[in-house]
Amino acid sequence: MPDHTAALPTTDEVRARARAALRDVTIPDGDDRQARTPITGGDLFGLRASTAADVDQAIAAAGEAFRTWRTTPAPVRGELVRTLGDLLRQHKSGLADLITVEVGKIRSEALGEIQEMIDVCDFAAGLSRQLYGRSIASERPGHRLTETWHPLGVVGVISAFNFPAAVWSWNTAIALVCGDSVVWKPSELTPLISLAVSHLLEVAIAKTGAPQGVHRLLLGDRAIGEQLVDDPRVALVSATGSTRMGREIGPRVAARFGRTLLELGGNNAAVVAPSADFDLAIPGIVFAAAGTAGQRCTTLRRLIVHRDIADDLTARLVSAYGNLPIGDPFDEATLVGPLITDQAAGKMTAALEQAQAEGGKVLAGGNRLGGAYVEPAIVRCTGQTPVVREETFAPILYVLTYDSFEEAIALHNDVPQGLSSSIFTRDQQEAERFLAADGSDCGIANVNIGTSGAEIGGAFGGEKETGGGRESGSDAWRAYMRRATNTVNYSSRLTLAQNVSFL
Ligand code: UN1
Protein backbone atom coordinates (compact mmCIF):
# COMPACT_ATOMS: atom_id res chain seq x y z
CA MET A 1 0.00 0.00 0.00
CA PRO A 2 1.53 3.35 -0.97
CA ASP A 3 2.60 4.92 2.32
CA HIS A 4 2.73 8.71 2.00
CA THR A 5 2.93 9.44 5.71
CA ALA A 6 6.41 10.88 5.29
CA ALA A 7 4.82 13.90 3.57
CA LEU A 8 2.35 15.09 6.20
CA PRO A 9 1.66 18.77 6.85
CA THR A 10 2.89 20.27 10.11
CA THR A 11 0.52 21.00 12.99
CA ASP A 12 1.02 24.72 12.29
CA GLU A 13 -0.14 24.23 8.70
CA VAL A 14 -3.21 22.28 9.83
CA ARG A 15 -3.94 24.99 12.44
CA ALA A 16 -3.72 27.68 9.75
CA ARG A 17 -6.30 25.82 7.66
CA ALA A 18 -8.60 25.49 10.65
CA ARG A 19 -8.20 29.17 11.47
CA ALA A 20 -9.07 30.19 7.90
CA ALA A 21 -12.20 28.02 7.96
CA LEU A 22 -13.21 29.40 11.37
CA ARG A 23 -12.87 33.05 10.29
CA ASP A 24 -16.23 34.32 11.64
CA VAL A 25 -16.65 31.81 14.44
CA THR A 26 -16.04 32.73 18.06
CA ILE A 27 -13.98 30.08 19.81
CA PRO A 28 -14.57 29.94 23.56
CA ASP A 29 -10.94 30.41 24.63
CA GLY A 30 -9.75 28.47 27.61
CA ASP A 31 -7.59 25.64 28.73
CA ASP A 32 -10.16 23.03 29.72
CA ARG A 33 -9.71 21.09 26.50
CA GLN A 34 -7.67 21.07 23.33
CA ALA A 35 -9.04 20.91 19.81
CA ARG A 36 -6.69 18.50 18.06
CA THR A 37 -6.00 16.92 14.70
CA PRO A 38 -5.37 13.25 13.94
CA ILE A 39 -3.38 14.31 10.86
CA THR A 40 -0.35 15.03 13.07
CA GLY A 41 -1.72 14.18 16.51
CA GLY A 42 -0.99 17.81 17.47
CA ASP A 43 -3.03 20.24 19.55
CA LEU A 44 -4.68 23.17 17.73
CA PHE A 45 -6.54 25.47 20.12
CA GLY A 46 -7.34 25.59 23.82
CA LEU A 47 -11.05 25.67 24.58
CA ARG A 48 -13.33 26.45 27.48
CA ALA A 49 -15.63 23.54 28.26
CA SER A 50 -19.27 24.04 29.28
CA THR A 51 -20.02 23.77 32.98
CA ALA A 52 -22.92 22.06 34.70
CA ALA A 53 -24.50 25.52 35.06
CA ASP A 54 -24.12 26.06 31.29
CA VAL A 55 -25.97 22.81 30.64
CA ASP A 56 -28.77 23.80 33.00
CA GLN A 57 -29.05 27.21 31.37
CA ALA A 58 -29.02 25.74 27.84
CA ILE A 59 -31.85 23.35 28.67
CA ALA A 60 -33.82 26.19 30.27
CA ALA A 61 -33.29 28.43 27.22
CA ALA A 62 -34.28 25.63 24.86
CA GLY A 63 -37.41 25.00 26.92
CA GLU A 64 -38.30 28.68 26.80
CA ALA A 65 -37.77 28.86 23.02
CA PHE A 66 -39.90 25.76 22.58
CA ARG A 67 -42.94 27.64 23.97
CA THR A 68 -43.03 29.95 20.96
CA TRP A 69 -41.45 27.60 18.42
CA ARG A 70 -44.10 24.90 18.88
CA THR A 71 -46.86 27.23 17.70
CA THR A 72 -44.84 28.81 14.89
CA PRO A 73 -46.37 27.35 11.68
CA ALA A 74 -44.30 24.41 10.50
CA PRO A 75 -43.63 25.88 7.01
CA VAL A 76 -42.25 29.00 8.77
CA ARG A 77 -40.02 26.71 10.82
CA GLY A 78 -38.97 25.16 7.52
CA GLU A 79 -37.67 28.57 6.47
CA LEU A 80 -35.04 28.41 9.22
CA VAL A 81 -33.78 25.06 7.98
CA ARG A 82 -33.87 26.20 4.35
CA THR A 83 -31.70 29.18 5.35
CA LEU A 84 -29.28 26.88 7.15
CA GLY A 85 -29.06 24.76 3.98
CA ASP A 86 -28.21 27.88 1.94
CA LEU A 87 -25.44 28.79 4.39
CA LEU A 88 -24.05 25.27 4.28
CA ARG A 89 -23.90 25.53 0.48
CA GLN A 90 -21.99 28.82 0.74
CA HIS A 91 -19.51 27.50 3.30
CA LYS A 92 -19.19 23.94 2.03
CA SER A 93 -15.47 24.05 1.33
CA GLY A 94 -14.38 25.53 4.68
CA LEU A 95 -16.65 23.23 6.65
CA ALA A 96 -15.21 20.22 4.81
CA ASP A 97 -11.74 21.50 5.75
CA LEU A 98 -12.70 21.42 9.42
CA ILE A 99 -13.92 17.83 9.12
CA THR A 100 -10.63 16.85 7.52
CA VAL A 101 -8.72 18.73 10.25
CA GLU A 102 -10.56 17.12 13.17
CA VAL A 103 -11.55 13.69 11.85
CA GLY A 104 -8.92 13.10 9.15
CA LYS A 105 -11.53 12.40 6.46
CA ILE A 106 -10.25 12.66 2.89
CA ARG A 107 -11.44 15.72 0.98
CA SER A 108 -14.08 13.95 -1.13
CA GLU A 109 -15.68 12.32 1.90
CA ALA A 110 -15.54 15.51 3.95
CA LEU A 111 -17.33 17.36 1.13
CA GLY A 112 -19.78 14.44 1.00
CA GLU A 113 -20.57 14.91 4.66
CA ILE A 114 -21.46 18.57 4.09
CA GLN A 115 -23.54 17.56 1.07
CA GLU A 116 -25.40 15.13 3.31
CA MET A 117 -26.28 18.09 5.56
CA ILE A 118 -27.46 20.18 2.63
CA ASP A 119 -29.60 17.27 1.45
CA VAL A 120 -31.25 16.79 4.83
CA CYS A 121 -31.99 20.54 5.07
CA ASP A 122 -33.74 20.35 1.68
CA PHE A 123 -35.63 17.28 2.84
CA ALA A 124 -36.64 18.90 6.13
CA ALA A 125 -37.76 22.13 4.43
CA GLY A 126 -40.12 20.09 2.23
CA LEU A 127 -41.17 18.00 5.21
CA SER A 128 -42.24 21.16 7.03
CA ARG A 129 -45.31 21.14 4.75
CA GLN A 130 -45.90 17.40 5.08
CA LEU A 131 -46.18 16.54 8.77
CA TYR A 132 -49.26 14.53 7.92
CA GLY A 133 -51.66 12.97 10.37
CA ARG A 134 -54.28 10.36 9.50
CA SER A 135 -58.01 10.47 9.18
CA ILE A 136 -59.49 7.26 10.58
CA ALA A 137 -62.95 5.77 9.98
CA SER A 138 -64.96 6.18 13.20
CA GLU A 139 -67.35 3.42 14.26
CA ARG A 140 -69.79 6.03 15.54
CA PRO A 141 -72.20 8.10 13.44
CA GLY A 142 -71.46 11.83 13.37
CA HIS A 143 -67.92 11.40 14.69
CA ARG A 144 -64.60 12.33 13.20
CA LEU A 145 -61.46 10.45 14.27
CA THR A 146 -58.06 11.87 13.40
CA GLU A 147 -54.44 11.83 14.44
CA THR A 148 -52.47 15.03 15.02
CA TRP A 149 -48.72 15.39 15.41
CA HIS A 150 -47.42 17.97 17.86
CA PRO A 151 -43.90 19.14 18.72
CA LEU A 152 -42.29 17.09 21.48
CA GLY A 153 -40.06 19.51 23.41
CA VAL A 154 -36.33 19.79 23.98
CA VAL A 155 -34.26 17.24 22.06
CA GLY A 156 -30.81 16.36 23.41
CA VAL A 157 -28.47 15.32 20.61
CA ILE A 158 -25.34 13.36 21.54
CA SER A 159 -23.19 12.73 18.48
CA ALA A 160 -20.03 10.82 17.63
CA PHE A 161 -16.73 11.93 16.08
CA ASN A 162 -17.04 10.05 12.81
CA PHE A 163 -19.92 12.04 11.30
CA PRO A 164 -19.49 15.08 13.50
CA ALA A 165 -21.75 17.36 11.49
CA ALA A 166 -24.06 15.23 9.33
CA VAL A 167 -25.59 13.29 12.22
CA TRP A 168 -26.23 16.56 14.06
CA SER A 169 -27.98 17.90 10.96
CA TRP A 170 -30.15 14.78 10.54
CA ASN A 171 -31.44 15.32 14.05
CA THR A 172 -31.47 19.09 14.16
CA ALA A 173 -33.02 19.83 10.76
CA ILE A 174 -35.85 17.39 11.41
CA ALA A 175 -36.34 18.35 15.07
CA LEU A 176 -36.52 22.06 14.17
CA VAL A 177 -39.22 21.64 11.51
CA CYS A 178 -41.10 19.40 13.94
CA GLY A 179 -41.19 22.37 16.35
CA ASP A 180 -38.64 21.11 18.87
CA SER A 181 -35.59 22.88 20.21
CA VAL A 182 -32.18 21.21 20.33
CA VAL A 183 -29.36 21.02 22.86
CA TRP A 184 -26.30 19.44 21.29
CA LYS A 185 -23.36 17.67 22.89
CA PRO A 186 -20.93 16.71 20.12
CA SER A 187 -17.98 14.37 20.54
CA GLU A 188 -15.18 15.97 22.57
CA LEU A 189 -12.93 15.13 19.60
CA THR A 190 -14.73 17.48 17.19
CA PRO A 191 -15.36 20.87 18.83
CA LEU A 192 -14.32 23.03 15.86
CA ILE A 193 -16.74 21.72 13.25
CA SER A 194 -19.44 21.82 15.96
CA LEU A 195 -18.72 25.49 16.64
CA ALA A 196 -18.74 26.25 12.92
CA VAL A 197 -22.09 24.64 12.08
CA SER A 198 -23.69 25.99 15.26
CA HIS A 199 -22.52 29.43 14.23
CA LEU A 200 -24.22 29.04 10.83
CA LEU A 201 -27.44 27.95 12.53
CA GLU A 202 -27.20 31.05 14.77
CA VAL A 203 -26.87 33.19 11.65
CA ALA A 204 -29.93 31.48 10.17
CA ILE A 205 -31.85 31.99 13.44
CA ALA A 206 -31.01 35.72 13.39
CA LYS A 207 -31.95 36.03 9.70
CA THR A 208 -35.32 34.32 10.06
CA GLY A 209 -36.24 35.70 13.49
CA ALA A 210 -36.57 32.28 15.11
CA PRO A 211 -36.25 32.24 18.92
CA GLN A 212 -32.57 32.30 20.00
CA GLY A 213 -32.80 29.28 22.27
CA VAL A 214 -33.99 26.79 19.65
CA HIS A 215 -30.41 25.60 19.48
CA ARG A 216 -27.65 25.39 22.07
CA LEU A 217 -24.20 23.86 21.77
CA LEU A 218 -22.34 22.40 24.76
CA LEU A 219 -18.67 21.49 24.57
CA GLY A 220 -17.14 19.05 26.98
CA ASP A 221 -17.00 15.47 28.07
CA ARG A 222 -19.22 12.70 29.26
CA ALA A 223 -20.59 14.56 32.29
CA ILE A 224 -22.47 16.91 29.97
CA GLY A 225 -24.07 14.00 28.15
CA GLU A 226 -25.08 12.51 31.47
CA GLN A 227 -26.74 15.74 32.52
CA LEU A 228 -28.79 15.75 29.30
CA VAL A 229 -29.67 12.11 29.81
CA ASP A 230 -30.93 12.66 33.35
CA ASP A 231 -32.73 15.99 32.97
CA PRO A 232 -36.52 15.51 32.82
CA ARG A 233 -36.85 18.68 30.74
CA VAL A 234 -35.18 16.84 27.83
CA ALA A 235 -38.02 15.00 26.11
CA LEU A 236 -35.93 12.98 23.65
CA VAL A 237 -32.29 11.94 23.80
CA SER A 238 -30.99 11.07 20.35
CA ALA A 239 -27.60 9.43 20.77
CA THR A 240 -25.08 8.04 18.32
CA GLY A 241 -22.14 6.04 19.60
CA SER A 242 -21.11 2.67 20.92
CA THR A 243 -23.45 -0.06 22.08
CA ARG A 244 -21.83 0.27 25.52
CA MET A 245 -22.87 3.93 25.66
CA GLY A 246 -26.41 3.08 24.51
CA ARG A 247 -26.73 0.40 27.18
CA GLU A 248 -26.20 3.12 29.79
CA ILE A 249 -28.31 5.83 28.20
CA GLY A 250 -31.34 3.70 27.33
CA PRO A 251 -32.33 2.61 30.85
CA ARG A 252 -31.47 6.00 32.41
CA VAL A 253 -33.75 7.90 30.07
CA ALA A 254 -36.45 5.21 30.30
CA ALA A 255 -36.37 5.44 34.11
CA ARG A 256 -37.68 8.99 33.86
CA PHE A 257 -40.05 8.04 31.00
CA GLY A 258 -38.10 10.11 28.49
CA ARG A 259 -37.66 8.92 24.94
CA THR A 260 -34.52 7.74 23.24
CA LEU A 261 -33.44 7.39 19.65
CA LEU A 262 -30.34 5.21 19.59
CA GLU A 263 -27.93 4.67 16.71
CA LEU A 264 -25.26 2.36 18.10
CA GLY A 265 -22.70 -0.14 16.89
CA GLY A 266 -22.79 -1.98 13.59
CA ASN A 267 -21.02 -5.10 12.38
CA ASN A 268 -22.07 -4.92 8.80
CA ALA A 269 -21.66 -7.73 6.32
CA ALA A 270 -21.88 -8.27 2.59
CA VAL A 271 -22.75 -11.64 1.10
CA VAL A 272 -20.99 -12.28 -2.19
CA ALA A 273 -22.73 -14.96 -4.23
CA PRO A 274 -21.15 -17.01 -7.06
CA SER A 275 -23.03 -14.96 -9.68
CA ALA A 276 -21.77 -11.60 -8.32
CA ASP A 277 -20.50 -9.08 -10.83
CA PHE A 278 -16.94 -8.44 -9.61
CA ASP A 279 -16.86 -5.06 -11.35
CA LEU A 280 -19.54 -3.93 -8.90
CA ALA A 281 -18.44 -6.01 -5.95
CA ILE A 282 -14.75 -5.06 -5.78
CA PRO A 283 -15.09 -1.25 -5.74
CA GLY A 284 -18.24 -1.55 -3.59
CA ILE A 285 -16.41 -3.68 -1.02
CA VAL A 286 -13.22 -1.60 -1.00
CA PHE A 287 -15.07 1.68 -0.47
CA ALA A 288 -17.32 0.21 2.22
CA ALA A 289 -14.46 -1.53 4.08
CA ALA A 290 -11.50 0.86 3.71
CA GLY A 291 -13.28 4.17 3.00
CA THR A 292 -13.38 6.64 5.92
CA ALA A 293 -10.54 4.48 7.28
CA GLY A 294 -13.18 2.00 8.42
CA GLN A 295 -14.75 4.50 10.80
CA ARG A 296 -18.36 4.62 9.62
CA CYS A 297 -21.13 2.95 11.60
CA THR A 298 -21.98 1.43 8.22
CA THR A 299 -18.42 0.27 7.43
CA LEU A 300 -18.24 -3.20 5.91
CA ARG A 301 -16.58 -5.45 8.49
CA ARG A 302 -17.53 -8.96 7.38
CA LEU A 303 -17.47 -10.46 3.91
CA ILE A 304 -19.42 -13.70 3.54
CA VAL A 305 -18.23 -15.22 0.29
CA HIS A 306 -19.31 -18.38 -1.52
CA ARG A 307 -16.53 -20.95 -1.24
CA ASP A 308 -16.22 -21.34 -5.05
CA ILE A 309 -15.21 -17.71 -5.57
CA ALA A 310 -13.51 -16.95 -2.25
CA ASP A 311 -9.90 -17.37 -3.42
CA ASP A 312 -10.44 -15.38 -6.60
CA LEU A 313 -12.34 -12.57 -4.86
CA THR A 314 -9.87 -12.23 -1.98
CA ALA A 315 -6.92 -12.18 -4.40
CA ARG A 316 -8.57 -9.32 -6.30
CA LEU A 317 -9.36 -7.46 -3.11
CA VAL A 318 -5.78 -7.85 -1.90
CA SER A 319 -4.57 -6.36 -5.16
CA ALA A 320 -7.08 -3.46 -4.94
CA TYR A 321 -5.93 -2.78 -1.36
CA GLY A 322 -2.36 -2.64 -2.70
CA ASN A 323 -3.33 0.55 -4.56
CA LEU A 324 -4.81 2.51 -1.65
CA PRO A 325 -2.64 5.57 -0.94
CA ILE A 326 -2.43 6.29 2.79
CA GLY A 327 -1.44 9.68 4.16
CA ASP A 328 -2.41 13.35 4.33
CA PRO A 329 -6.20 13.53 3.92
CA PHE A 330 -5.87 16.99 2.38
CA ASP A 331 -3.85 15.49 -0.50
CA GLU A 332 -6.38 14.74 -3.28
CA ALA A 333 -4.56 11.49 -4.13
CA THR A 334 -5.00 10.02 -0.62
CA LEU A 335 -7.77 7.46 -0.13
CA VAL A 336 -7.05 6.47 3.48
CA GLY A 337 -6.41 9.13 6.10
CA PRO A 338 -5.53 8.58 9.77
CA LEU A 339 -7.71 6.93 12.38
CA ILE A 340 -9.12 9.31 14.96
CA THR A 341 -6.46 8.65 17.63
CA ASP A 342 -3.34 6.61 18.28
CA GLN A 343 -5.41 4.55 20.71
CA ALA A 344 -7.78 3.61 17.86
CA ALA A 345 -4.76 2.39 15.89
CA GLY A 346 -3.66 0.39 18.94
CA LYS A 347 -7.12 -1.21 19.17
CA MET A 348 -6.85 -2.24 15.53
CA THR A 349 -3.51 -3.93 16.17
CA ALA A 350 -4.95 -5.71 19.21
CA ALA A 351 -7.96 -6.94 17.19
CA LEU A 352 -5.67 -8.26 14.46
CA GLU A 353 -3.59 -10.11 17.05
CA GLN A 354 -6.74 -11.61 18.51
CA ALA A 355 -7.99 -12.57 15.03
CA GLN A 356 -4.74 -14.43 14.38
CA ALA A 357 -4.90 -16.13 17.75
CA GLU A 358 -8.40 -17.28 16.77
CA GLY A 359 -7.07 -18.86 13.57
CA GLY A 360 -7.38 -15.93 11.15
CA LYS A 361 -4.77 -15.18 8.50
CA VAL A 362 -3.92 -11.57 7.58
CA LEU A 363 -3.95 -11.45 3.75
CA ALA A 364 -3.29 -7.73 3.33
CA GLY A 365 -2.32 -4.67 5.34
CA GLY A 366 -2.58 -4.36 9.09
CA ASN A 367 0.69 -2.51 9.70
CA ARG A 368 0.82 0.64 11.78
CA LEU A 369 2.47 3.43 9.87
CA GLY A 370 3.09 5.74 12.79
CA GLY A 371 0.73 8.00 14.70
CA ALA A 372 -2.87 7.16 13.87
CA TYR A 373 -2.08 5.88 10.37
CA VAL A 374 -2.72 2.21 9.62
CA GLU A 375 -2.93 -0.01 6.61
CA PRO A 376 -6.48 -1.34 6.04
CA ALA A 377 -6.44 -5.08 6.60
CA ILE A 378 -8.09 -8.16 5.10
CA VAL A 379 -8.23 -11.23 7.33
CA ARG A 380 -9.34 -14.67 6.18
CA CYS A 381 -11.16 -16.32 9.09
CA THR A 382 -11.97 -19.89 9.93
CA GLY A 383 -15.38 -18.94 11.32
CA GLN A 384 -17.29 -16.24 13.13
CA THR A 385 -14.94 -16.20 16.12
CA PRO A 386 -15.34 -13.76 19.06
CA VAL A 387 -13.31 -10.92 17.50
CA VAL A 388 -15.40 -11.09 14.31
CA ARG A 389 -18.59 -10.66 16.31
CA GLU A 390 -17.29 -7.41 17.83
CA GLU A 391 -17.20 -3.98 16.24
CA THR A 392 -13.61 -2.72 16.06
CA PHE A 393 -13.81 0.86 14.77
CA ALA A 394 -10.98 0.45 12.25
CA PRO A 395 -10.52 -0.84 8.69
CA ILE A 396 -10.46 -4.59 9.21
CA LEU A 397 -12.37 -6.77 6.77
CA TYR A 398 -12.96 -10.32 7.98
CA VAL A 399 -13.58 -12.84 5.20
CA LEU A 400 -15.78 -15.86 5.91
CA THR A 401 -16.91 -18.53 3.45
CA TYR A 402 -20.26 -20.28 2.91
CA ASP A 403 -21.59 -23.18 0.90
CA SER A 404 -25.40 -22.75 0.93
CA PHE A 405 -27.44 -19.56 0.79
CA GLU A 406 -29.13 -20.53 4.08
CA GLU A 407 -25.71 -20.76 5.70
CA ALA A 408 -24.81 -17.32 4.38
CA ILE A 409 -27.94 -15.78 5.92
CA ALA A 410 -27.39 -17.60 9.20
CA LEU A 411 -23.78 -16.34 9.44
CA HIS A 412 -24.89 -12.90 8.39
CA ASN A 413 -27.47 -12.59 11.17
CA ASP A 414 -25.42 -14.33 13.85
CA VAL A 415 -23.91 -11.18 15.38
CA PRO A 416 -25.35 -8.95 18.11
CA GLN A 417 -25.53 -5.84 15.88
CA GLY A 418 -28.01 -5.09 13.08
CA LEU A 419 -27.28 -1.87 11.21
CA SER A 420 -26.42 -2.36 7.54
CA SER A 421 -26.05 -5.25 5.11
CA SER A 422 -25.73 -6.04 1.45
CA ILE A 423 -25.62 -8.83 -1.09
CA PHE A 424 -23.76 -8.93 -4.39
CA THR A 425 -25.59 -11.30 -6.71
CA ARG A 426 -27.10 -11.48 -10.17
CA ASP A 427 -29.58 -14.11 -9.01
CA GLN A 428 -32.90 -12.36 -8.48
CA GLN A 429 -34.25 -15.02 -6.14
CA GLU A 430 -31.23 -14.66 -3.86
CA ALA A 431 -31.52 -10.88 -3.90
CA GLU A 432 -35.19 -11.01 -2.95
CA ARG A 433 -34.60 -13.66 -0.28
CA PHE A 434 -31.92 -11.44 1.25
CA LEU A 435 -34.46 -8.61 1.54
CA ALA A 436 -37.33 -10.83 2.76
CA ALA A 437 -38.53 -11.19 6.36
CA ASP A 438 -36.27 -14.20 6.94
CA GLY A 439 -33.30 -12.63 5.13
CA SER A 440 -31.06 -9.86 6.48
CA ASP A 441 -32.13 -8.76 9.97
CA CYS A 442 -30.62 -5.27 9.60
CA GLY A 443 -32.21 -1.83 9.38
CA ILE A 444 -30.50 -1.31 6.02
CA ALA A 445 -30.34 -4.08 3.40
CA ASN A 446 -28.86 -3.40 -0.04
CA VAL A 447 -28.37 -5.27 -3.30
CA ASN A 448 -25.29 -4.81 -5.49
CA ILE A 449 -23.95 -1.85 -3.54
CA GLY A 450 -21.92 -1.80 -0.33
CA THR A 451 -23.16 -1.33 3.22
CA SER A 452 -22.11 2.32 3.66
CA GLY A 453 -23.02 5.59 2.04
CA ALA A 454 -26.79 5.63 2.56
CA GLU A 455 -28.81 8.51 1.10
CA ILE A 456 -30.63 10.79 3.54
CA GLY A 457 -34.06 10.08 2.00
CA GLY A 458 -34.36 6.70 3.71
CA ALA A 459 -34.72 6.10 7.45
CA PHE A 460 -31.27 5.41 8.93
CA GLY A 461 -30.69 3.03 11.82
CA GLY A 462 -30.70 -0.60 12.82
CA GLU A 463 -31.93 -3.43 14.98
CA LYS A 464 -30.66 -5.49 17.93
CA GLU A 465 -27.66 -3.87 19.64
CA THR A 466 -27.72 -1.07 17.07
CA GLY A 467 -30.52 0.32 19.20
CA GLY A 468 -33.63 0.38 17.01
CA GLY A 469 -33.74 4.14 16.32
CA ARG A 470 -34.36 5.67 12.90
CA GLU A 471 -33.03 9.07 11.86
CA SER A 472 -32.98 11.27 8.78
CA GLY A 473 -35.47 10.49 5.98
CA SER A 474 -38.74 8.63 5.38
CA ASP A 475 -41.02 9.00 8.42
CA ALA A 476 -38.17 9.18 10.97
CA TRP A 477 -39.63 12.61 11.87
CA ARG A 478 -42.30 10.90 13.95
CA ALA A 479 -39.73 10.20 16.67
CA TYR A 480 -39.41 13.96 17.17
CA MET A 481 -43.14 14.56 17.65
CA ARG A 482 -45.92 13.39 19.91
CA ARG A 483 -49.12 11.93 18.53
CA ALA A 484 -52.59 12.90 19.67
CA THR A 485 -55.69 10.92 18.74
CA ASN A 486 -58.68 13.25 18.37
CA THR A 487 -62.34 12.22 18.37
CA VAL A 488 -64.84 14.94 17.51
CA ASN A 489 -68.57 14.35 17.94
CA TYR A 490 -70.46 16.57 15.50
CA SER A 491 -73.82 14.83 16.06
CA SER A 492 -76.33 15.77 18.70
CA ARG A 493 -76.21 12.37 20.42
CA LEU A 494 -73.63 10.97 22.81
CA THR A 495 -72.79 7.51 21.42
CA LEU A 496 -70.36 5.32 23.32
CA ALA A 497 -67.82 3.15 21.54
CA GLN A 498 -67.99 -0.64 21.67
CA ASN A 499 -71.84 -0.33 21.92
CA VAL A 500 -71.60 0.42 25.64
CA SER A 501 -74.79 1.81 27.12
CA PHE A 502 -74.75 3.96 30.25
CA LEU A 503 -77.40 6.31 31.67
C1 UN1 B 1 -22.46 6.98 10.71
O1 UN1 B 1 -21.46 6.34 10.43
O2 UN1 B 1 -22.78 7.21 11.90
O3 UN1 B 1 -24.59 5.68 5.38
C2 UN1 B 1 -23.33 7.61 9.70
C3 UN1 B 1 -23.51 6.26 5.60
C4 UN1 B 1 -23.56 7.73 5.90
C5 UN1 B 1 -23.86 7.98 7.33
C6 UN1 B 1 -23.02 7.20 8.29
N1 UN1 B 1 -24.56 8.33 5.07
O4 UN1 B 1 -22.44 5.69 5.56
Short mmCIF file of C-alpha atoms in Angstrom, two decimals, residues 38 49 106 129 208 222 326 355 412 416:
data_model
loop_
_atom_site.label_atom_id
_atom_site.label_comp_id
_atom_site.label_asym_id
_atom_site.label_seq_id
_atom_site.Cartn_x
_atom_site.Cartn_y
_atom_site.Cartn_z
CA PRO A 38 -5.37 13.25 13.94
CA ALA A 49 -15.63 23.54 28.26
CA ILE A 106 -10.25 12.66 2.89
CA ARG A 129 -45.31 21.14 4.75
CA THR A 208 -35.32 34.32 10.06
CA ARG A 222 -19.22 12.70 29.26
CA ILE A 326 -2.43 6.29 2.79
CA ALA A 355 -7.99 -12.57 15.03
CA HIS A 412 -24.89 -12.90 8.39
CA PRO A 416 -25.35 -8.95 18.11
#
